[in-house]
Amino acid sequence: MNTKLKIIFTLLLVAALGTTFCFGQRSTIFIADKPFVQEYSIKYNFTNERVTLNSVVSDRNGYIQVLSSHGLLRPKAGQFLFPGELVNDVQYRPTSDKGITDADIYKNQIIYIDDKAVLSNAWAGNLYSRHDLPNAKLVSAGQDFKFLIADEMKLNLLKDSETLWKGSLNTEIQDIKYDSENDQFFILSTGEIYSFSPKKNKLELVLQNDKLTCIEVAGEKVLAGTSDGFFEFDAKSKKQISEIEIKLPWPEITTIKSVDGEIWFGSTHGAFKFEKNDKFSYYASKRWLPSDNVIDISKGPENSVLILTDAGLARICRKEMTLFDKAMFFEKQVRERHIRNGFNATVSGMTEGDVTSGSMETSDNDGLWTSMYLAGEVFRYAVTKSEDALQNIRESLDAMERLYTINEIPGFPSRSFERRGYKYHDKKWRRTEDPEWDWKSTTSSDEAIGHIFVFGAIAELVDDAELKSRAILLIDTLMSTTIKNDHYLVDWNDEPTTWGRWNQEYVNARPIMVGDRKINSSNYIGMLQTAYHFTGKEKYKKTAFGLMDQHGYLENLVRPMSEISRAPETADDWSRMLSESWNHSDDEMYYCGYWGLYRYAFNDELKAKYKEAIVDHWETERPEKEGLWNIMTAIVGDDDYDFEEAIWYLQEYPLDLVNWTVKNSHRKDIELIPENFREQTIKEVLPPDELRISRHNANRFDLDGGSDGRSEYSAGDIWLLPYWIGRYLGVIGEPVQK
């Protein structure tokens, strides 16, 4: 520890040994942590442009085969985040060498067709039903080993090498589907759908539509896909029972499949699954698929779904887990790939989502992202008393503490630090006396509020006297420095940093509708309250009341969010720049600050006013369904602040935190709304697994974004903080046994 901290540390250690700060947790747990289905993708890439991928099947043994223009392929290797590839299937050459043109599933076994027969390797190879269509390209299995096969325009009904019926169409046959409910086949040709009854040997035209692309039988209905939506008709009566549906993620349908009662659609712009309430789950971008051009969909092994694209295969895996299970997965992700000198770091510079190709990078907000991860570990420790969590706290607190000691400015926290030679080209970076290290200047209010949030949480909740005392010392150090410097963060050049400004002349220079006036007042009063609560030093209380009573900070911080808007044209340039649109980073700063603002309030009267301001803020944020905001609002009482939506957020957040490029603005199933100050683009926010990966300082209504898989974010601040603070506050219960 740096010499300048040792004296204060020694004094505070004695006080901390005999001091306990207790605050009540929630009296009711709103949400039980029940198992849910977590989806993730394992991808198998295919790069041979001379070969066309046609269809995919999987049998009862879990064996997956892809039919291509150059024979059978199979998946090789592949695991979550580490794609495999499709390779030639040579496992059983007597099948692979036959020139297979189509495959289907019958009684959970794979059947094939070539130029001579319908065959299978199941049933001891006894199925070998010869046919007389040398150019046969399609096969569909009916009852009792009857098969309807087709070439370009001819149809044959086949059983035991006997042709039971022959027919033909005037247009090219594209697909055949069997309806087991009514023992009939549906045949798709160019612009037409026919039905065929094996009992009556009757071929019947059902409908005509020039835009037809695919068909699927789903119970009592047949779904017909087109180049502009889909419609349904009754399988028995053959009458159309729905108008064409075009409010889809993308209406150019390439395939429709019923998988275990779920209706899946493939399109030229991703895949989607029909959900209740006429909504769709959308699977697009390389988070889910090798390509968005979907060719085929089928049932896969172990409750998975196989999605074949023109660039390879995706296996959408579905695993039952609890939120606690997901937390443990993410704890491992953070520790394996995202801890840099104790900081919570992003892996950047990746190639095509390969997490082994990137490096951990410094950030302007290393202190904030680490504060949020560290706070999550504090709440984890408070709930579980995990020694692993306690060690994580020690290591990240070491990093946070070193921010204050690595530079020579008393009480000034660096933004970050790094070994010399990697960052000095950036003017924000400064040399240290130690020739091995550089440190980053220009520290912002984002960093400061994160520091005070987590130091207060440690001081309150970690029952380790040394850690508690170090946290109190850091609170005292930072806040003493800001008071000494007239409520500014003063940098190496004796100038306030751009954003470390809580001085009344700066804060109140902004018109009242500018968000910075409210956020700076809210944060700074919370910071001063935290310092007073844990040190007992009157200067913090006196300063806070002076700012509230004489300079309007209380009025600023309780101002309703409805009054926050753009500054008028007559305002100064800085105020107009600050208020061009809603600042989502401010939302993050507000909530980090609410911990100290509400929990360490000077008195009950203020606490009531703070609660009103916090709930008002939450009401404004409700449409975003931001899990952390909903959960953290629980600090003010036992009311339900959309906790079901918070659980939805945690469950739906993808396991894959690679920053893939994601697009949603093309979708036809979303309702766009007019441009507005809050930058809400659509009526209802999309699930997290359909959006780009982002931290809590981003707009969850951004429809497009990402960076082509060039980085992986840490779950530490994004997911683990809301989960563990939810556990601590009683919003989320212990995992329910499966």
PDB file of C-alpha atoms in Angstrom, residues 369-579:
ATOM      1  CA  TRP A 369     -17.024  -1.650 -15.115  1.00  0.00           C
ATOM      2  CA  THR A 370     -14.850  -3.103 -12.356  1.00  0.00           C
ATOM      3  CA  SER A 371     -16.912  -1.370  -9.676  1.00  0.00           C
ATOM      4  CA  MET A 372     -20.052  -2.980 -11.060  1.00  0.00           C
ATOM      5  CA  TYR A 373     -18.481  -6.442 -11.293  1.00  0.00           C
ATOM      6  CA  LEU A 374     -16.942  -6.027  -7.847  1.00  0.00           C
ATOM      7  CA  ALA A 375     -20.301  -4.970  -6.421  1.00  0.00           C
ATOM      8  CA  GLY A 376     -21.830  -8.122  -7.877  1.00  0.00           C
ATOM      9  CA  GLU A 377     -19.211 -10.193  -6.058  1.00  0.00           C
ATOM     10  CA  VAL A 378     -19.916  -8.277  -2.853  1.00  0.00           C
ATOM     11  CA  PHE A 379     -23.621  -9.141  -3.083  1.00  0.00           C
ATOM     12  CA  ARG A 380     -22.693 -12.716  -3.962  1.00  0.00           C
ATOM     13  CA  TYR A 381     -20.575 -12.910  -0.832  1.00  0.00           C
ATOM     14  CA  ALA A 382     -23.294 -11.316   1.297  1.00  0.00           C
ATOM     15  CA  VAL A 383     -25.739 -13.989   0.106  1.00  0.00           C
ATOM     16  CA  THR A 384     -23.519 -17.091  -0.035  1.00  0.00           C
ATOM     17  CA  LYS A 385     -20.414 -16.346   2.085  1.00  0.00           C
ATOM     18  CA  SER A 386     -18.460 -17.879  -0.789  1.00  0.00           C
ATOM     19  CA  GLU A 387     -14.693 -17.855  -0.248  1.00  0.00           C
ATOM     20  CA  ASP A 388     -14.306 -17.657  -4.022  1.00  0.00           C
ATOM     21  CA  ALA A 389     -16.355 -14.457  -4.093  1.00  0.00           C
ATOM     22  CA  LEU A 390     -14.301 -13.053  -1.208  1.00  0.00           C
ATOM     23  CA  GLN A 391     -11.064 -13.722  -3.077  1.00  0.00           C
ATOM     24  CA  ASN A 392     -12.496 -12.055  -6.183  1.00  0.00           C
ATOM     25  CA  ILE A 393     -13.339  -9.036  -4.010  1.00  0.00           C
ATOM     26  CA  ARG A 394      -9.773  -8.877  -2.694  1.00  0.00           C
ATOM     27  CA  GLU A 395      -8.244  -8.989  -6.168  1.00  0.00           C
ATOM     28  CA  SER A 396     -10.496  -6.363  -7.727  1.00  0.00           C
ATOM     29  CA  LEU A 397     -10.286  -4.100  -4.689  1.00  0.00           C
ATOM     30  CA  ASP A 398      -6.503  -4.260  -5.072  1.00  0.00           C
ATOM     31  CA  ALA A 399      -6.925  -2.923  -8.614  1.00  0.00           C
ATOM     32  CA  MET A 400      -9.355  -0.217  -7.527  1.00  0.00           C
ATOM     33  CA  GLU A 401      -7.085   0.843  -4.681  1.00  0.00           C
ATOM     34  CA  ARG A 402      -4.068   1.033  -6.978  1.00  0.00           C
ATOM     35  CA  LEU A 403      -5.913   3.558  -9.155  1.00  0.00           C
ATOM     36  CA  TYR A 404      -5.330   6.005  -6.284  1.00  0.00           C
ATOM     37  CA  THR A 405      -1.706   5.166  -5.608  1.00  0.00           C
ATOM     38  CA  ILE A 406      -0.170   4.648  -9.049  1.00  0.00           C
ATOM     39  CA  ASN A 407      -0.209   8.383  -9.810  1.00  0.00           C
ATOM     40  CA  GLU A 408       1.348  11.163  -7.738  1.00  0.00           C
ATOM     41  CA  ILE A 409      -1.797  13.292  -7.340  1.00  0.00           C
ATOM     42  CA  PRO A 410      -3.067  13.016  -3.746  1.00  0.00           C
ATOM     43  CA  GLY A 411      -6.519  11.452  -3.636  1.00  0.00           C
ATOM     44  CA  PHE A 412      -7.003  11.430  -7.429  1.00  0.00           C
ATOM     45  CA  PRO A 413      -8.182   8.119  -8.925  1.00  0.00           C
ATOM     46  CA  SER A 414      -6.696   7.163 -12.278  1.00  0.00           C
ATOM     47  CA  ARG A 415      -9.039   5.938 -14.968  1.00  0.00           C
ATOM     48  CA  SER A 416      -6.845   2.874 -15.469  1.00  0.00           C
ATOM     49  CA  PHE A 417      -3.273   1.669 -15.542  1.00  0.00           C
ATOM     50  CA  GLU A 418      -1.282  -0.559 -17.882  1.00  0.00           C
ATOM     51  CA  ARG A 419       2.238  -1.817 -18.352  1.00  0.00           C
ATOM     52  CA  ARG A 420       4.442   0.676 -20.156  1.00  0.00           C
ATOM     53  CA  GLY A 421       4.704   0.631 -23.917  1.00  0.00           C
ATOM     54  CA  TYR A 422       1.119  -0.202 -24.862  1.00  0.00           C
ATOM     55  CA  LYS A 423      -0.931   2.953 -24.359  1.00  0.00           C
ATOM     56  CA  TYR A 424       1.237   6.059 -24.154  1.00  0.00           C
ATOM     57  CA  HIS A 425       0.360   7.219 -27.680  1.00  0.00           C
ATOM     58  CA  ASP A 426      -3.008   8.302 -26.224  1.00  0.00           C
ATOM     59  CA  LYS A 427      -2.627  11.752 -24.620  1.00  0.00           C
ATOM     60  CA  LYS A 428      -4.772  10.686 -21.679  1.00  0.00           C
ATOM     61  CA  TRP A 429      -1.978   8.355 -20.565  1.00  0.00           C
ATOM     62  CA  ARG A 430       0.786   9.537 -18.237  1.00  0.00           C
ATOM     63  CA  ARG A 431       4.093   8.108 -17.052  1.00  0.00           C
ATOM     64  CA  THR A 432       4.506   6.796 -13.509  1.00  0.00           C
ATOM     65  CA  GLU A 433       7.709   6.895 -11.491  1.00  0.00           C
ATOM     66  CA  ASP A 434       7.828   3.124 -11.879  1.00  0.00           C
ATOM     67  CA  PRO A 435       9.282   2.490 -15.367  1.00  0.00           C
ATOM     68  CA  GLU A 436       7.023  -0.550 -15.794  1.00  0.00           C
ATOM     69  CA  TRP A 437       3.686   1.294 -15.695  1.00  0.00           C
ATOM     70  CA  ASP A 438       1.603   4.086 -17.214  1.00  0.00           C
ATOM     71  CA  TRP A 439      -1.659   5.509 -15.828  1.00  0.00           C
ATOM     72  CA  LYS A 440      -4.693   7.073 -17.470  1.00  0.00           C
ATOM     73  CA  SER A 441      -5.878  10.563 -16.529  1.00  0.00           C
ATOM     74  CA  THR A 442      -9.100  12.573 -17.191  1.00  0.00           C
ATOM     75  CA  THR A 443     -11.155  10.524 -14.712  1.00  0.00           C
ATOM     76  CA  SER A 444     -14.895  11.133 -15.012  1.00  0.00           C
ATOM     77  CA  SER A 445     -17.935  11.267 -12.776  1.00  0.00           C
ATOM     78  CA  ASP A 446     -18.896   7.822 -14.147  1.00  0.00           C
ATOM     79  CA  GLU A 447     -15.811   6.418 -12.466  1.00  0.00           C
ATOM     80  CA  ALA A 448     -16.312   8.293  -9.212  1.00  0.00           C
ATOM     81  CA  ILE A 449     -19.904   7.185  -8.640  1.00  0.00           C
ATOM     82  CA  GLY A 450     -18.961   3.587  -9.401  1.00  0.00           C
ATOM     83  CA  HIS A 451     -16.142   3.762  -6.858  1.00  0.00           C
ATOM     84  CA  ILE A 452     -18.337   5.157  -4.085  1.00  0.00           C
ATOM     85  CA  PHE A 453     -21.109   2.642  -4.850  1.00  0.00           C
ATOM     86  CA  VAL A 454     -18.902  -0.399  -4.488  1.00  0.00           C
ATOM     87  CA  PHE A 455     -16.763   0.931  -1.628  1.00  0.00           C
ATOM     88  CA  GLY A 456     -19.976   1.576   0.304  1.00  0.00           C
ATOM     89  CA  ALA A 457     -21.255  -1.929  -0.492  1.00  0.00           C
ATOM     90  CA  ILE A 458     -17.987  -3.456   0.736  1.00  0.00           C
ATOM     91  CA  ALA A 459     -18.002  -1.355   3.889  1.00  0.00           C
ATOM     92  CA  GLU A 460     -21.573  -2.370   4.627  1.00  0.00           C
ATOM     93  CA  LEU A 461     -21.701  -6.024   3.585  1.00  0.00           C
ATOM     94  CA  VAL A 462     -18.252  -7.641   3.719  1.00  0.00           C
ATOM     95  CA  ASP A 463     -17.454  -9.021   7.167  1.00  0.00           C
ATOM     96  CA  ASP A 464     -13.705  -8.830   6.668  1.00  0.00           C
ATOM     97  CA  ALA A 465     -12.274  -6.034   8.824  1.00  0.00           C
ATOM     98  CA  GLU A 466      -9.343  -5.283   6.550  1.00  0.00           C
ATOM     99  CA  LEU A 467     -11.418  -5.080   3.354  1.00  0.00           C
ATOM    100  CA  LYS A 468     -14.064  -3.025   5.117  1.00  0.00           C
ATOM    101  CA  SER A 469     -11.491  -0.582   6.410  1.00  0.00           C
ATOM    102  CA  ARG A 470      -9.754  -0.233   3.042  1.00  0.00           C
ATOM    103  CA  ALA A 471     -13.089   0.545   1.413  1.00  0.00           C
ATOM    104  CA  ILE A 472     -13.888   3.239   4.002  1.00  0.00           C
ATOM    105  CA  LEU A 473     -10.448   4.726   3.516  1.00  0.00           C
ATOM    106  CA  LEU A 474     -11.001   4.958  -0.240  1.00  0.00           C
ATOM    107  CA  ILE A 475     -14.387   6.638   0.256  1.00  0.00           C
ATOM    108  CA  ASP A 476     -12.789   9.156   2.608  1.00  0.00           C
ATOM    109  CA  THR A 477      -9.843   9.708   0.267  1.00  0.00           C
ATOM    110  CA  LEU A 478     -11.945  10.450  -2.815  1.00  0.00           C
ATOM    111  CA  MET A 479     -14.512  12.634  -1.082  1.00  0.00           C
ATOM    112  CA  SER A 480     -11.942  14.598   0.936  1.00  0.00           C
ATOM    113  CA  THR A 481     -10.177  15.343  -2.341  1.00  0.00           C
ATOM    114  CA  THR A 482     -13.313  16.594  -4.089  1.00  0.00           C
ATOM    115  CA  ILE A 483     -14.214  18.868  -1.158  1.00  0.00           C
ATOM    116  CA  LYS A 484     -10.678  20.230  -1.011  1.00  0.00           C
ATOM    117  CA  ASN A 485     -10.848  20.949  -4.740  1.00  0.00           C
ATOM    118  CA  ASP A 486     -14.174  22.785  -4.548  1.00  0.00           C
ATOM    119  CA  HIS A 487     -16.156  19.739  -5.731  1.00  0.00           C
ATOM    120  CA  TYR A 488     -14.037  19.008  -8.778  1.00  0.00           C
ATOM    121  CA  LEU A 489     -11.757  16.149  -9.773  1.00  0.00           C
ATOM    122  CA  VAL A 490      -8.494  17.983 -10.432  1.00  0.00           C
ATOM    123  CA  ASP A 491      -6.079  16.274 -12.819  1.00  0.00           C
ATOM    124  CA  TRP A 492      -2.283  16.287 -13.218  1.00  0.00           C
ATOM    125  CA  ASN A 493      -2.430  19.706 -14.930  1.00  0.00           C
ATOM    126  CA  ASP A 494      -4.244  21.336 -11.969  1.00  0.00           C
ATOM    127  CA  GLU A 495      -7.386  21.596 -14.100  1.00  0.00           C
ATOM    128  CA  PRO A 496     -10.734  19.905 -13.451  1.00  0.00           C
ATOM    129  CA  THR A 497     -11.358  16.910 -15.669  1.00  0.00           C
ATOM    130  CA  THR A 498     -14.032  17.293 -18.334  1.00  0.00           C
ATOM    131  CA  TRP A 499     -16.661  15.305 -16.459  1.00  0.00           C
ATOM    132  CA  GLY A 500     -15.515  15.259 -12.834  1.00  0.00           C
ATOM    133  CA  ARG A 501     -17.499  18.378 -11.928  1.00  0.00           C
ATOM    134  CA  TRP A 502     -19.983  18.686  -9.066  1.00  0.00           C
ATOM    135  CA  ASN A 503     -19.327  22.343  -8.264  1.00  0.00           C
ATOM    136  CA  GLN A 504     -22.472  24.419  -7.868  1.00  0.00           C
ATOM    137  CA  GLU A 505     -21.429  26.992 -10.468  1.00  0.00           C
ATOM    138  CA  TYR A 506     -20.994  24.263 -13.059  1.00  0.00           C
ATOM    139  CA  VAL A 507     -24.060  22.243 -12.067  1.00  0.00           C
ATOM    140  CA  ASN A 508     -26.474  25.157 -11.870  1.00  0.00           C
ATOM    141  CA  ALA A 509     -25.162  26.754 -15.053  1.00  0.00           C
ATOM    142  CA  ARG A 510     -27.252  24.193 -16.906  1.00  0.00           C
ATOM    143  CA  PRO A 511     -30.944  24.976 -17.576  1.00  0.00           C
ATOM    144  CA  ILE A 512     -33.254  22.909 -15.358  1.00  0.00           C
ATOM    145  CA  MET A 513     -34.337  20.580 -18.189  1.00  0.00           C
ATOM    146  CA  VAL A 514     -30.744  19.482 -18.878  1.00  0.00           C
ATOM    147  CA  GLY A 515     -30.135  16.080 -17.325  1.00  0.00           C
ATOM    148  CA  ASP A 516     -26.611  16.880 -16.093  1.00  0.00           C
ATOM    149  CA  ARG A 517     -28.028  19.272 -13.503  1.00  0.00           C
ATOM    150  CA  LYS A 518     -30.129  16.505 -11.975  1.00  0.00           C
ATOM    151  CA  ILE A 519     -27.626  13.630 -12.301  1.00  0.00           C
ATOM    152  CA  ASN A 520     -24.669  15.546 -10.823  1.00  0.00           C
ATOM    153  CA  SER A 521     -26.744  16.708  -7.877  1.00  0.00           C
ATOM    154  CA  SER A 522     -28.142  13.235  -7.256  1.00  0.00           C
ATOM    155  CA  ASN A 523     -24.775  11.513  -7.495  1.00  0.00           C
ATOM    156  CA  TYR A 524     -22.868  13.984  -5.382  1.00  0.00           C
ATOM    157  CA  ILE A 525     -25.339  14.064  -2.492  1.00  0.00           C
ATOM    158  CA  GLY A 526     -25.309  10.259  -2.485  1.00  0.00           C
ATOM    159  CA  MET A 527     -21.516  10.265  -2.445  1.00  0.00           C
ATOM    160  CA  LEU A 528     -21.365  12.732   0.461  1.00  0.00           C
ATOM    161  CA  GLN A 529     -23.955  10.739   2.422  1.00  0.00           C
ATOM    162  CA  THR A 530     -21.923   7.572   1.903  1.00  0.00           C
ATOM    163  CA  ALA A 531     -18.788   9.290   3.158  1.00  0.00           C
ATOM    164  CA  TYR A 532     -20.572  10.635   6.232  1.00  0.00           C
ATOM    165  CA  HIS A 533     -22.225   7.305   6.979  1.00  0.00           C
ATOM    166  CA  PHE A 534     -18.986   5.346   7.095  1.00  0.00           C
ATOM    167  CA  THR A 535     -16.560   7.938   8.470  1.00  0.00           C
ATOM    168  CA  GLY A 536     -18.840  10.030  10.676  1.00  0.00           C
ATOM    169  CA  LYS A 537     -16.993  13.171   9.574  1.00  0.00           C
ATOM    170  CA  GLU A 538     -19.213  16.226   9.868  1.00  0.00           C
ATOM    171  CA  LYS A 539     -17.643  17.948   6.864  1.00  0.00           C
ATOM    172  CA  TYR A 540     -19.499  15.581   4.543  1.00  0.00           C
ATOM    173  CA  LYS A 541     -22.876  16.206   6.152  1.00  0.00           C
ATOM    174  CA  LYS A 542     -22.297  19.949   6.329  1.00  0.00           C
ATOM    175  CA  THR A 543     -21.243  20.074   2.669  1.00  0.00           C
ATOM    176  CA  ALA A 544     -24.237  18.055   1.516  1.00  0.00           C
ATOM    177  CA  PHE A 545     -26.767  20.193   3.384  1.00  0.00           C
ATOM    178  CA  GLY A 546     -25.056  23.327   2.178  1.00  0.00           C
ATOM    179  CA  LEU A 547     -25.431  22.222  -1.429  1.00  0.00           C
ATOM    180  CA  MET A 548     -29.031  21.121  -0.898  1.00  0.00           C
ATOM    181  CA  ASP A 549     -30.199  24.128   1.108  1.00  0.00           C
ATOM    182  CA  GLN A 550     -28.201  26.932  -0.479  1.00  0.00           C
ATOM    183  CA  HIS A 551     -27.585  25.743  -4.038  1.00  0.00           C
ATOM    184  CA  GLY A 552     -30.706  23.767  -4.922  1.00  0.00           C
ATOM    185  CA  TYR A 553     -29.176  20.286  -5.150  1.00  0.00           C
ATOM    186  CA  LEU A 554     -32.195  18.715  -3.440  1.00  0.00           C
ATOM    187  CA  GLU A 555     -34.535  20.508  -5.820  1.00  0.00           C
ATOM    188  CA  ASN A 556     -32.324  19.386  -8.712  1.00  0.00           C
ATOM    189  CA  LEU A 557     -32.219  15.725  -7.747  1.00  0.00           C
ATOM    190  CA  VAL A 558     -35.959  15.338  -7.072  1.00  0.00           C
ATOM    191  CA  ARG A 559     -36.956  17.103 -10.306  1.00  0.00           C
ATOM    192  CA  PRO A 560     -39.328  14.763 -12.203  1.00  0.00           C
ATOM    193  CA  MET A 561     -37.833  12.917 -15.146  1.00  0.00           C
ATOM    194  CA  SER A 562     -40.715  14.190 -17.274  1.00  0.00           C
ATOM    195  CA  GLU A 563     -39.102  17.634 -17.134  1.00  0.00           C
ATOM    196  CA  ILE A 564     -35.801  16.443 -18.577  1.00  0.00           C
ATOM    197  CA  SER A 565     -35.634  17.427 -22.246  1.00  0.00           C
ATOM    198  CA  ARG A 566     -33.640  19.323 -24.839  1.00  0.00           C
ATOM    199  CA  ALA A 567     -32.268  22.711 -23.897  1.00  0.00           C
ATOM    200  CA  PRO A 568     -33.764  25.662 -25.779  1.00  0.00           C
ATOM    201  CA  GLU A 569     -31.940  27.134 -28.758  1.00  0.00           C
ATOM    202  CA  THR A 570     -31.052  30.129 -26.599  1.00  0.00           C
ATOM    203  CA  ALA A 571     -29.014  27.942 -24.205  1.00  0.00           C
ATOM    204  CA  ASP A 572     -25.233  27.705 -24.354  1.00  0.00           C
ATOM    205  CA  ASP A 573     -23.586  25.221 -26.716  1.00  0.00           C
ATOM    206  CA  TRP A 574     -22.508  22.891 -23.906  1.00  0.00           C
ATOM    207  CA  SER A 575     -26.022  22.612 -22.471  1.00  0.00           C
ATOM    208  CA  ARG A 576     -27.497  21.961 -25.911  1.00  0.00           C
ATOM    209  CA  MET A 577     -24.862  19.298 -26.585  1.00  0.00           C
ATOM    210  CA  LEU A 578     -25.595  17.618 -23.251  1.00  0.00           C
ATOM    211  CA  SER A 579     -29.315  17.454 -23.960  1.00  0.00           C
TER     212      SER A 579
END
